[in-house]
Short mmCIF file of N, CA and C in Angstrom, two decimals:
data_model
loop_
_atom_site.label_atom_id
_atom_site.label_comp_id
_atom_site.label_asym_id
_atom_site.label_seq_id
_atom_site.Cartn_x
_atom_site.Cartn_y
_atom_site.Cartn_z
N MET E 26 0.84 -1.19 0.00
CA MET E 26 0.00 0.00 0.00
C MET E 26 0.88 1.25 0.00
N ASP E 27 0.72 2.07 -0.99
CA ASP E 27 1.51 3.29 -1.11
C ASP E 27 0.71 4.47 -0.55
N GLU E 28 1.24 5.06 0.52
CA GLU E 28 0.59 6.22 1.09
C GLU E 28 1.19 7.48 0.49
N LEU E 29 0.39 8.52 0.39
CA LEU E 29 0.88 9.82 -0.03
C LEU E 29 0.97 10.72 1.18
N TYR E 30 1.98 11.58 1.16
CA TYR E 30 2.23 12.46 2.30
C TYR E 30 2.14 13.91 1.87
N CYS E 31 1.78 14.76 2.82
CA CYS E 31 1.73 16.20 2.58
C CYS E 31 3.15 16.72 2.43
N VAL E 32 3.39 17.51 1.40
CA VAL E 32 4.74 18.02 1.16
C VAL E 32 5.10 19.20 2.08
N HIS E 33 4.14 19.69 2.85
CA HIS E 33 4.39 20.82 3.74
C HIS E 33 4.56 20.41 5.20
N CYS E 34 3.80 19.39 5.66
CA CYS E 34 3.91 18.99 7.07
C CYS E 34 4.48 17.58 7.26
N GLY E 35 4.47 16.74 6.23
CA GLY E 35 5.03 15.40 6.31
C GLY E 35 4.07 14.35 6.84
N ARG E 36 2.86 14.73 7.19
CA ARG E 36 1.87 13.76 7.66
C ARG E 36 1.20 13.09 6.46
N THR E 37 0.52 11.97 6.71
CA THR E 37 -0.23 11.35 5.62
C THR E 37 -1.30 12.34 5.17
N VAL E 38 -1.74 12.19 3.94
CA VAL E 38 -2.75 13.10 3.39
C VAL E 38 -4.01 13.09 4.26
N GLU E 39 -4.35 11.94 4.81
CA GLU E 39 -5.54 11.83 5.66
C GLU E 39 -5.37 12.57 6.99
N GLN E 40 -4.15 12.61 7.53
CA GLN E 40 -3.87 13.26 8.81
C GLN E 40 -3.56 14.75 8.69
N CYS E 41 -3.31 15.21 7.50
CA CYS E 41 -2.89 16.59 7.25
C CYS E 41 -4.00 17.58 7.60
N ASP E 42 -3.60 18.68 8.24
CA ASP E 42 -4.53 19.77 8.53
C ASP E 42 -4.62 20.64 7.28
N ALA E 43 -5.64 20.43 6.49
CA ALA E 43 -5.77 21.09 5.20
C ALA E 43 -5.76 22.61 5.31
N ALA E 44 -6.32 23.15 6.35
CA ALA E 44 -6.37 24.61 6.51
C ALA E 44 -4.97 25.20 6.66
N ALA E 45 -4.09 24.50 7.35
CA ALA E 45 -2.74 25.00 7.57
C ALA E 45 -1.81 24.71 6.38
N CYS E 46 -2.05 23.64 5.68
CA CYS E 46 -1.13 23.22 4.62
C CYS E 46 -1.56 23.59 3.21
N ARG E 47 -2.80 23.88 3.01
CA ARG E 47 -3.28 24.19 1.66
C ARG E 47 -3.94 25.57 1.65
N ASN E 48 -3.09 26.57 1.59
CA ASN E 48 -3.60 27.94 1.53
C ASN E 48 -2.75 28.73 0.54
N ALA E 49 -3.06 29.99 0.37
CA ALA E 49 -2.37 30.81 -0.63
C ALA E 49 -0.87 30.92 -0.35
N ARG E 50 -0.49 31.01 0.91
CA ARG E 50 0.93 31.15 1.25
C ARG E 50 1.70 29.88 0.93
N THR E 51 1.19 28.72 1.32
CA THR E 51 1.93 27.48 1.10
C THR E 51 1.93 27.06 -0.37
N SER E 52 1.00 27.55 -1.16
CA SER E 52 1.02 27.20 -2.58
C SER E 52 2.22 27.80 -3.29
N LEU E 53 2.81 28.84 -2.71
CA LEU E 53 4.00 29.48 -3.29
C LEU E 53 5.30 28.93 -2.73
N GLU E 54 5.24 28.16 -1.66
CA GLU E 54 6.45 27.64 -1.02
C GLU E 54 6.89 26.32 -1.65
N PRO E 55 8.18 26.04 -1.63
CA PRO E 55 8.64 24.75 -2.14
C PRO E 55 8.25 23.63 -1.17
N PRO E 56 8.18 22.40 -1.64
CA PRO E 56 7.87 21.29 -0.74
C PRO E 56 9.01 21.07 0.24
N ARG E 57 8.69 20.71 1.46
CA ARG E 57 9.71 20.44 2.49
C ARG E 57 9.85 18.95 2.78
N PHE E 58 8.81 18.18 2.46
CA PHE E 58 8.82 16.74 2.70
C PHE E 58 8.50 16.01 1.40
N CYS E 59 9.07 14.82 1.23
CA CYS E 59 8.81 14.01 0.05
C CYS E 59 7.38 13.46 0.11
N ALA E 60 6.63 13.59 -0.98
CA ALA E 60 5.25 13.10 -1.03
C ALA E 60 5.18 11.58 -1.06
N GLN E 61 6.27 10.91 -1.39
CA GLN E 61 6.28 9.46 -1.49
C GLN E 61 6.69 8.76 -0.20
N CYS E 62 7.59 9.42 0.60
CA CYS E 62 8.11 8.74 1.78
C CYS E 62 8.13 9.61 3.05
N ALA E 63 7.77 10.88 2.94
CA ALA E 63 7.70 11.83 4.06
C ALA E 63 9.07 12.18 4.64
N ARG E 64 10.15 11.85 3.93
CA ARG E 64 11.48 12.27 4.40
C ARG E 64 11.63 13.77 4.19
N ARG E 65 12.37 14.40 5.09
CA ARG E 65 12.68 15.82 4.95
C ARG E 65 13.60 15.99 3.75
N MET E 66 13.27 16.93 2.87
CA MET E 66 14.06 17.14 1.67
C MET E 66 15.02 18.31 1.84
N THR E 67 16.11 18.26 1.09
CA THR E 67 17.05 19.37 1.02
C THR E 67 16.50 20.33 -0.02
N VAL E 68 16.25 21.58 0.38
CA VAL E 68 15.63 22.56 -0.51
C VAL E 68 16.58 23.72 -0.73
N GLN E 69 16.72 24.11 -1.99
CA GLN E 69 17.51 25.29 -2.32
C GLN E 69 16.61 26.25 -3.11
N VAL E 70 16.51 27.48 -2.61
CA VAL E 70 15.70 28.51 -3.25
C VAL E 70 16.63 29.52 -3.91
N THR E 71 16.36 29.82 -5.18
CA THR E 71 17.13 30.81 -5.92
C THR E 71 16.16 31.85 -6.49
N PRO E 72 16.66 32.94 -7.01
CA PRO E 72 15.75 33.93 -7.61
C PRO E 72 14.93 33.38 -8.78
N SER E 73 15.45 32.37 -9.45
CA SER E 73 14.73 31.82 -10.60
C SER E 73 13.85 30.62 -10.28
N GLY E 74 13.81 30.16 -9.03
CA GLY E 74 12.97 29.02 -8.66
C GLY E 74 13.54 28.26 -7.47
N TRP E 75 13.17 26.99 -7.33
CA TRP E 75 13.67 26.17 -6.23
C TRP E 75 13.94 24.76 -6.71
N THR E 76 14.76 24.04 -5.93
CA THR E 76 15.08 22.64 -6.16
C THR E 76 14.93 21.93 -4.82
N ALA E 77 14.23 20.80 -4.82
CA ALA E 77 14.06 20.00 -3.61
C ALA E 77 14.53 18.58 -3.92
N ARG E 78 15.34 18.00 -3.02
CA ARG E 78 15.92 16.68 -3.27
C ARG E 78 15.65 15.74 -2.11
N CYS E 79 15.04 14.59 -2.43
CA CYS E 79 14.83 13.51 -1.47
C CYS E 79 15.98 12.53 -1.65
N SER E 80 16.53 12.03 -0.57
CA SER E 80 17.66 11.09 -0.65
C SER E 80 17.26 9.76 -1.30
N ARG E 81 15.98 9.44 -1.29
CA ARG E 81 15.52 8.18 -1.88
C ARG E 81 14.86 8.34 -3.25
N HIS E 82 14.16 9.45 -3.47
CA HIS E 82 13.34 9.59 -4.67
C HIS E 82 13.82 10.66 -5.65
N GLY E 83 14.94 11.28 -5.37
CA GLY E 83 15.53 12.20 -6.33
C GLY E 83 15.05 13.64 -6.21
N GLU E 84 15.20 14.35 -7.30
CA GLU E 84 15.02 15.80 -7.32
C GLU E 84 13.74 16.23 -8.03
N THR E 85 13.15 17.28 -7.52
CA THR E 85 12.04 17.95 -8.19
C THR E 85 12.35 19.44 -8.19
N THR E 86 11.85 20.14 -9.17
CA THR E 86 12.12 21.56 -9.30
C THR E 86 10.82 22.34 -9.43
N SER E 87 10.92 23.66 -9.30
CA SER E 87 9.74 24.50 -9.46
C SER E 87 9.21 24.42 -10.88
N ARG E 88 10.06 24.10 -11.82
CA ARG E 88 9.61 23.96 -13.21
C ARG E 88 8.81 22.68 -13.43
N SER E 89 9.12 21.64 -12.67
CA SER E 89 8.43 20.35 -12.86
C SER E 89 7.34 20.09 -11.83
N HIS E 90 7.26 20.92 -10.79
CA HIS E 90 6.32 20.70 -9.68
C HIS E 90 4.91 21.14 -10.06
N GLN E 91 3.95 20.26 -9.86
CA GLN E 91 2.54 20.57 -10.11
C GLN E 91 1.85 20.75 -8.77
N VAL E 92 1.32 21.93 -8.52
CA VAL E 92 0.66 22.22 -7.23
C VAL E 92 -0.79 21.83 -7.31
#
């Protein structure tokens, strides 16, 4: 069974507080947790966008991220 996790708080989608994690402010922020495994990601923000890297699932960027 593959669970999905909130990219802002790291909880399962069912446990996530939608009001705190899905609002106008967080829609502009890069993900902090991997949606596949809930590991904390290494995030780098630049003027042209952001890059987030999970040690298990690789890299995602602001260009490839679908909110």
